[in-house]
Short mmCIF file of C-alpha atoms in Angstrom, two decimals:
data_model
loop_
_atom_site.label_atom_id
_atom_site.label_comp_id
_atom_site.label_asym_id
_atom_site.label_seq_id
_atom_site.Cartn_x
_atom_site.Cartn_y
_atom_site.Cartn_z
CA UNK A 1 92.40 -14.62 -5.54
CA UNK A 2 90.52 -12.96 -3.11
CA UNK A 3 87.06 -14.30 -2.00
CA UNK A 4 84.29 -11.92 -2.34
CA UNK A 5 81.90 -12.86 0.33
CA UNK A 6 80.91 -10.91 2.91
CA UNK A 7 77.90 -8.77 3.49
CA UNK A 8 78.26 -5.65 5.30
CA UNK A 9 76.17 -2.99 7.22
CA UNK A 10 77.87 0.30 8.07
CA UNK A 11 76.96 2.66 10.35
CA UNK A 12 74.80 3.38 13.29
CA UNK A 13 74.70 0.55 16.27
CA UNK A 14 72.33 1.89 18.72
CA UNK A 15 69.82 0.88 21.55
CA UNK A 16 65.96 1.72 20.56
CA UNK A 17 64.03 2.57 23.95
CA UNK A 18 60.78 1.37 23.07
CA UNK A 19 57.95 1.97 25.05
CA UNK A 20 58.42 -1.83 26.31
CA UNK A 21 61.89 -1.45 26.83
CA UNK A 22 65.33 -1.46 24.86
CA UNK A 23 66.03 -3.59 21.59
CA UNK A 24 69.35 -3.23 19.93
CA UNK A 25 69.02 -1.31 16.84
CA UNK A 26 70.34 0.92 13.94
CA UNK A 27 70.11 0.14 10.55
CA UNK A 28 72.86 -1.24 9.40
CA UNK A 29 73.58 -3.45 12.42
CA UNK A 30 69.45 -4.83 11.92
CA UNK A 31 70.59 -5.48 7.89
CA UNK A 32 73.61 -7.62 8.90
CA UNK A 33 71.53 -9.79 11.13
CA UNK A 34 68.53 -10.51 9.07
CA UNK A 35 70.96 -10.89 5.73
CA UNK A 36 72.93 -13.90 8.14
CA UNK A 37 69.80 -15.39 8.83
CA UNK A 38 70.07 -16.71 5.00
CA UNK A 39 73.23 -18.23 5.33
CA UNK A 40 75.75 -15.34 4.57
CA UNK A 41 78.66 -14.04 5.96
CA UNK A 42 77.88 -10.89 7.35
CA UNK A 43 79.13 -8.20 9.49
CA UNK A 44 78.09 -5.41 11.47
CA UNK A 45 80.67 -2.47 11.30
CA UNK A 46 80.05 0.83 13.97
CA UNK A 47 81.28 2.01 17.12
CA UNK A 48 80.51 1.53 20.62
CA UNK A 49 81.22 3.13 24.06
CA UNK A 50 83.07 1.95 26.96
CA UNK A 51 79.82 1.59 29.13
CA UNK A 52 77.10 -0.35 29.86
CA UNK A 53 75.27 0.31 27.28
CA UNK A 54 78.17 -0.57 24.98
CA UNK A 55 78.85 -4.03 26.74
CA UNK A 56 75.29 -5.12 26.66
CA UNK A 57 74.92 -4.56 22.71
CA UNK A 58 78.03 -6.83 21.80
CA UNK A 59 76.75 -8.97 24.92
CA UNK A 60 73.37 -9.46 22.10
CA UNK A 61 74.94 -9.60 18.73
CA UNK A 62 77.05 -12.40 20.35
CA UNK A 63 73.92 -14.09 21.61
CA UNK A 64 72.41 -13.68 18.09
CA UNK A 65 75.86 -15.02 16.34
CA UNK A 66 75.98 -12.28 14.17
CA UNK A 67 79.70 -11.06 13.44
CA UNK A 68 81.08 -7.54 14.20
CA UNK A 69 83.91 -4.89 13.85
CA UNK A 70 82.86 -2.12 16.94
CA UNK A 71 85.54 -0.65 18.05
CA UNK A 72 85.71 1.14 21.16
CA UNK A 73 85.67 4.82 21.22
CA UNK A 74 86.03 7.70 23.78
CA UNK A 75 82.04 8.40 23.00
CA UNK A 76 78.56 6.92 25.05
CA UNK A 77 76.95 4.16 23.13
CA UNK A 78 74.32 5.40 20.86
CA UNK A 79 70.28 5.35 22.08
CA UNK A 80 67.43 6.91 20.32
CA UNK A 81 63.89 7.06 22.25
CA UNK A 82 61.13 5.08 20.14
CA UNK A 83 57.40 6.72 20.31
CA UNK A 84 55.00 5.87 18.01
CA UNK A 85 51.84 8.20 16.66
CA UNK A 86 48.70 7.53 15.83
CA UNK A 87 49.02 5.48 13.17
CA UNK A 88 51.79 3.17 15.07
CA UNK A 89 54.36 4.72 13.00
CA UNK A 90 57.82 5.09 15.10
CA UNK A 91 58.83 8.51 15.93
CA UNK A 92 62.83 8.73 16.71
CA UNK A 93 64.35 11.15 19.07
CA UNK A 94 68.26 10.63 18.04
CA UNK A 95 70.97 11.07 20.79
CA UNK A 96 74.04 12.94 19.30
CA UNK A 97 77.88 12.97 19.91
CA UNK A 98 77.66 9.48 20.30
CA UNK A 99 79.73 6.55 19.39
CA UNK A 100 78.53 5.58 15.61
CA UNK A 101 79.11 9.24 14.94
CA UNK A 102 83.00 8.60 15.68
CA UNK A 103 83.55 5.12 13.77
CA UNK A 104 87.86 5.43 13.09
CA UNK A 105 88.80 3.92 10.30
CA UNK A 106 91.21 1.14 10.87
CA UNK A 107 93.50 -0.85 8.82
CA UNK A 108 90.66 -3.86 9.59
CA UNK A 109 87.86 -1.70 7.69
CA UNK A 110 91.21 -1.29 5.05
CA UNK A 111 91.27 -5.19 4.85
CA UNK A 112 87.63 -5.84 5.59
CA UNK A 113 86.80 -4.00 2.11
CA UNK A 114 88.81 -6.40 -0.01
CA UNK A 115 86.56 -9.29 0.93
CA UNK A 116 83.31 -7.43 0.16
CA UNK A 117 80.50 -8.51 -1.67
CA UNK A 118 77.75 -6.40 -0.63
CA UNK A 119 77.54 -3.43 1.71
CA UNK A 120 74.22 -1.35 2.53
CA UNK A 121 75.25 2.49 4.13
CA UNK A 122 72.60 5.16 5.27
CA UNK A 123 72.44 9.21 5.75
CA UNK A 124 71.97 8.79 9.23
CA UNK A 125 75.66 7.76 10.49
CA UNK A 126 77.41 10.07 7.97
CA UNK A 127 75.84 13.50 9.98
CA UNK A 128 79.12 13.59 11.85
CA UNK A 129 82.89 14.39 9.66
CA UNK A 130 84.50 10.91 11.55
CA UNK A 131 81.71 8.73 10.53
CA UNK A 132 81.35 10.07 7.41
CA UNK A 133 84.86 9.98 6.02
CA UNK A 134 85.14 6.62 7.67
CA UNK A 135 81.83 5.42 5.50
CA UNK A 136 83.32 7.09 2.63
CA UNK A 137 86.68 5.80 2.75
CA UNK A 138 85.36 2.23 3.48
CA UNK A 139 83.05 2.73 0.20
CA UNK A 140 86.04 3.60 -2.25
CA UNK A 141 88.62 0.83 -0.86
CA UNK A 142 85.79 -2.27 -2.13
CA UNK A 143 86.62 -2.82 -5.04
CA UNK A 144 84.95 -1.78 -8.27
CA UNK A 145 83.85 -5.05 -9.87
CA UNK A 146 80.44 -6.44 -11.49
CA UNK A 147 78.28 -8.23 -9.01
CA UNK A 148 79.07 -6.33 -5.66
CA UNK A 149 76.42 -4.38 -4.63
CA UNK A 150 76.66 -1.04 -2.73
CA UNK A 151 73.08 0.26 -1.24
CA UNK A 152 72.48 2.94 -0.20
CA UNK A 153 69.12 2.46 2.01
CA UNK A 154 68.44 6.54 2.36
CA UNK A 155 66.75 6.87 6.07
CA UNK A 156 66.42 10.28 6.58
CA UNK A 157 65.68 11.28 10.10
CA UNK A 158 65.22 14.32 11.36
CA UNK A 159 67.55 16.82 10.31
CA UNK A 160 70.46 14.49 9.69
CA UNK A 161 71.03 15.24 5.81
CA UNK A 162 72.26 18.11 3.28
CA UNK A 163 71.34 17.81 -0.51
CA UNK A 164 75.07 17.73 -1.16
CA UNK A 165 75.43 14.27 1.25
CA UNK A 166 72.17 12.88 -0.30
CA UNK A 167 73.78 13.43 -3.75
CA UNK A 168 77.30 12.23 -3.34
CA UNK A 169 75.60 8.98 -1.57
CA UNK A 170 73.60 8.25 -4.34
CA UNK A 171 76.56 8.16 -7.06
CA UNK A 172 78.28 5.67 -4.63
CA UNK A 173 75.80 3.34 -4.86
CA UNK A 174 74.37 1.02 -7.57
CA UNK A 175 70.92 0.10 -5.62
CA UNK A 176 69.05 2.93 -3.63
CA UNK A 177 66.34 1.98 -1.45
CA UNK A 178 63.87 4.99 -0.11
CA UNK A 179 60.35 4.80 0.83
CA UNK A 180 57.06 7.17 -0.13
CA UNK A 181 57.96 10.01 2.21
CA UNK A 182 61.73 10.19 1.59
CA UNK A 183 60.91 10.26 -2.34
CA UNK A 184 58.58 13.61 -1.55
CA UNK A 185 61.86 15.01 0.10
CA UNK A 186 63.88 14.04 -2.55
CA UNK A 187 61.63 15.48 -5.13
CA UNK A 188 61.68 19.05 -3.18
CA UNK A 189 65.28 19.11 -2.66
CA UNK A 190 66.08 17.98 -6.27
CA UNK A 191 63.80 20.02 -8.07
CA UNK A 192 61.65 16.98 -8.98
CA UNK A 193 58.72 17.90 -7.79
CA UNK A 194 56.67 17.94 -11.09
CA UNK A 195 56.94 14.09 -11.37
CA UNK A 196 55.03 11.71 -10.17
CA UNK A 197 56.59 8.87 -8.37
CA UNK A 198 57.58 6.40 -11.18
CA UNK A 199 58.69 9.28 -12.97
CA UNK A 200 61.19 10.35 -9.98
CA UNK A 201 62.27 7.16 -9.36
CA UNK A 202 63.22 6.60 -13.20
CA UNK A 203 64.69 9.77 -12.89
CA UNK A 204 66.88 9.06 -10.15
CA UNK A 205 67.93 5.41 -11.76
CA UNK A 206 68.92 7.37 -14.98
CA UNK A 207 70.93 10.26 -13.20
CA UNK A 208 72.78 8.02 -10.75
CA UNK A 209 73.58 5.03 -13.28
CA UNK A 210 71.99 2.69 -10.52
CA UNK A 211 70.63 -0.92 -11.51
CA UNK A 212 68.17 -1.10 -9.20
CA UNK A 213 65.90 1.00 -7.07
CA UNK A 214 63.30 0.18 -4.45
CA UNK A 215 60.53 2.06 -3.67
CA UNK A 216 58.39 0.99 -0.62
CA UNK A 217 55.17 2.67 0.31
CA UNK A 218 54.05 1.36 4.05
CA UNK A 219 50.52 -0.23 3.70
CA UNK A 220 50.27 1.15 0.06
CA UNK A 221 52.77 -1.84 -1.15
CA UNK A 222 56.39 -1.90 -2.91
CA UNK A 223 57.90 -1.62 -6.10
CA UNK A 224 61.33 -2.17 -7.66
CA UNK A 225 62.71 -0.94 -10.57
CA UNK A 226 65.39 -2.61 -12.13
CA UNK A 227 65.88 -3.61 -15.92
CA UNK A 228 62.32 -4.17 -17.98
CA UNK A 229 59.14 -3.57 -16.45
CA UNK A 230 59.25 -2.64 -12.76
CA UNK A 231 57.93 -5.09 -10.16
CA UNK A 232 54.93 -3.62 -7.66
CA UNK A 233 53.60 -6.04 -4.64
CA UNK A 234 50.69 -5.08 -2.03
CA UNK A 235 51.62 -4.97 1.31
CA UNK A 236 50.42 -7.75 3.10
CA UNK A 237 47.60 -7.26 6.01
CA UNK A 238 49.33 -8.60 9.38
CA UNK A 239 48.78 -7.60 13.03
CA UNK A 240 51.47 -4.92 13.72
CA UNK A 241 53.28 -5.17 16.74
CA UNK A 242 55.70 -2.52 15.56
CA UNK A 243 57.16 -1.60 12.70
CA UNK A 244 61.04 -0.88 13.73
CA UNK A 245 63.15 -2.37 11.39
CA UNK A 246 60.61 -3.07 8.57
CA UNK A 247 62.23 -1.30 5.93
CA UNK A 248 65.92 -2.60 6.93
CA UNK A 249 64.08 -6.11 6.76
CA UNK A 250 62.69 -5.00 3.68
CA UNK A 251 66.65 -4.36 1.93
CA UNK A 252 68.59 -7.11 3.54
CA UNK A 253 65.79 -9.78 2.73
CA UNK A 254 66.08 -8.44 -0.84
CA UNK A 255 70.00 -8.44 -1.17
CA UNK A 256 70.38 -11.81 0.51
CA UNK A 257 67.79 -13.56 -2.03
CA UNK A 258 69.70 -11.64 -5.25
CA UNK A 259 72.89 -13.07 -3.84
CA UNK A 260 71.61 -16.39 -3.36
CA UNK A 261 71.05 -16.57 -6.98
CA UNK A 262 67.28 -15.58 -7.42
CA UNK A 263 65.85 -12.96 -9.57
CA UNK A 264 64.67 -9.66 -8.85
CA UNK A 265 60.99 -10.19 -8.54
CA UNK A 266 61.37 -13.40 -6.14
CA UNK A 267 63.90 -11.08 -4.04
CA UNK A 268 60.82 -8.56 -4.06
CA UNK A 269 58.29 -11.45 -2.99
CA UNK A 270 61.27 -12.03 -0.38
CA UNK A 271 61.87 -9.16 0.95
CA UNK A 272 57.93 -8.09 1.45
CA UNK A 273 57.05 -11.59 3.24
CA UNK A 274 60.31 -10.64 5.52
CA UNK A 275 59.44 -7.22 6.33
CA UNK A 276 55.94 -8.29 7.21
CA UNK A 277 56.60 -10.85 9.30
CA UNK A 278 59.11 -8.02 11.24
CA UNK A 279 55.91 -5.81 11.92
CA UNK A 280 54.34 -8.93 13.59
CA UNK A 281 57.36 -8.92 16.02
CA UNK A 282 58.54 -6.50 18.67
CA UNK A 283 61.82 -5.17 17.67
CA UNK A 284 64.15 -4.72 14.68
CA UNK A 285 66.19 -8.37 14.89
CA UNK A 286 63.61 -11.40 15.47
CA UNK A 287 64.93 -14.67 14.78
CA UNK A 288 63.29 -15.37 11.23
CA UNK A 289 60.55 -18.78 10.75
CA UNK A 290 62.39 -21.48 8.51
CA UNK A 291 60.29 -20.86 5.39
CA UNK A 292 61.34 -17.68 5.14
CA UNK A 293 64.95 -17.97 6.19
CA UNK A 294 64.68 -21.08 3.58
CA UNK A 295 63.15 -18.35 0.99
CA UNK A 296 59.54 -20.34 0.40
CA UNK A 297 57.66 -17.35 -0.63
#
């Protein structure tokens, strides 16, 4: 029998030049490394270069202990340049042609898939055909069981998505995670745009089959909608340092408490207490307080 228990982020491994200076980044790698701060096995899957840039980022997630598949590929590492507006909000200019954009898929991914529990896959790294059919091809070789969870945490940026890639995402996945400004997107592309939030999202859970979906709403708090009534939290007041990596915080604090047993509104409670404490830090991949990582919430 094979043991289901590995947690997965797939996709973009990148450097963030901050204002401050570089922080490794990308979305899926900053969900594998909060989700193994709670005690599960997890992996980062992407690409890297043969450069500098590409040494130095497995030089970190070796420093932080977090496991990895990167292979190397004839591509630069990936970097996006970090400014923030007005509001601190992060603004990303996204180099192209890079590695993540060229992730092969290897009989490792092949194997890799058997084992998983949980994987969490984006818009962003499937812009490029390599990447894409990689993600895609990794997605259908897990097999389809109860109690593995594929999410598909949305981040659109720029102009890095088509309606058709939004839509064949969201029938891969059983959980979809999107915030307030990627639902008004989705409504216009869709042809929801009559609805009001809840409505959207209900829509959305009904058309896609998907057992849960979380909404998150910066300052103006969180909900998820799973089963029953859905669950709504404030946002807590903290003092921002920055908010990079908040909302992949957000999703791997969430997944790692519903696959430590809890239920869905103590994995909300979670996941908002993580992804708070993130915007206190600089940086997408703090190391986590013990009363968190030990979920006291």
């Amino acid at each position: 029998m094979i043991m289901r228990n590995t947690i997965i982020g797939i996709g973009e491994a990148l450097w963030d030049v901050l204002p401050e200076g570089k922080k490794i980044g990308g979305a899926p790698a900053n969900f594998a490394y909060i989700v193994s701060q709670f005690g599960l096995r997890s992996v980062a899957v992407s690409a890297l270069g043969n450069d500098v840039l590409g040494k130095e980022l497995q030089a970190n997630l070796d420093e932080k202990k977090l496991e990895y598949i990167l292979p190397v590929v004839p591509f630069p590492t990936g970097t996006v340049q970090v400014f923030f507006n007005a509001e601190g909000i992060p603004v990303y200019e996204i180099k192209e042609n890079v590695a993540w954009d060229n992730i092969p898929f290897t009989e490792e991914f092949e194997r890799l898939a058997q084992s998983v529990r949980a994987v969490c896959f984006g818009s962003l790294a499937q812009r490029n055909g390599v990447s894409h059919d990689t993600i895609n091809r990794f997605l259908d070789a897990i097999p389809d069981e109860e109690g593995i969870y594929k999410i598909f945490d949305i981040n659109l940026r720029q102009h890095f998505y088509t309606p058709e890639l939004l839509n064949k995402s969201m029938m891969k996945c059983n959980i979809l995670k999107i915030n307030d400004e990627e639902l008004e997107v989705i409504k216009k592309l869709f042809g929801y745009s009559d609805t009001d939030a809840e409505a959207t999202c209900r829509k959305l859970q009904e058309t896609y089959g998907l057992k849960i979906l979380i909404l998150t709403c910066g300052t103006n708090g969180s909900y998820v909608f799973a089963e029953g009534h859905p669950s709504f939290i404030p946002t807590p007041k903290v003092e921002v340092a920055d908010t990079v990596g908040a909302g992949d915080s957000f999703t791997a604090a969430f997944v790692a408490a519903l696959l430590n047993g809890t239920s869905v509104v103590q994995a909300h409670k979670l996941a908002v207490a993580v992804s708070a404490y993130v915007c206190t830090q600089h940086g997408a991949m703090p190391v986590l307080p013990n009363r968190l990582r030990s979920m006291d919430v």
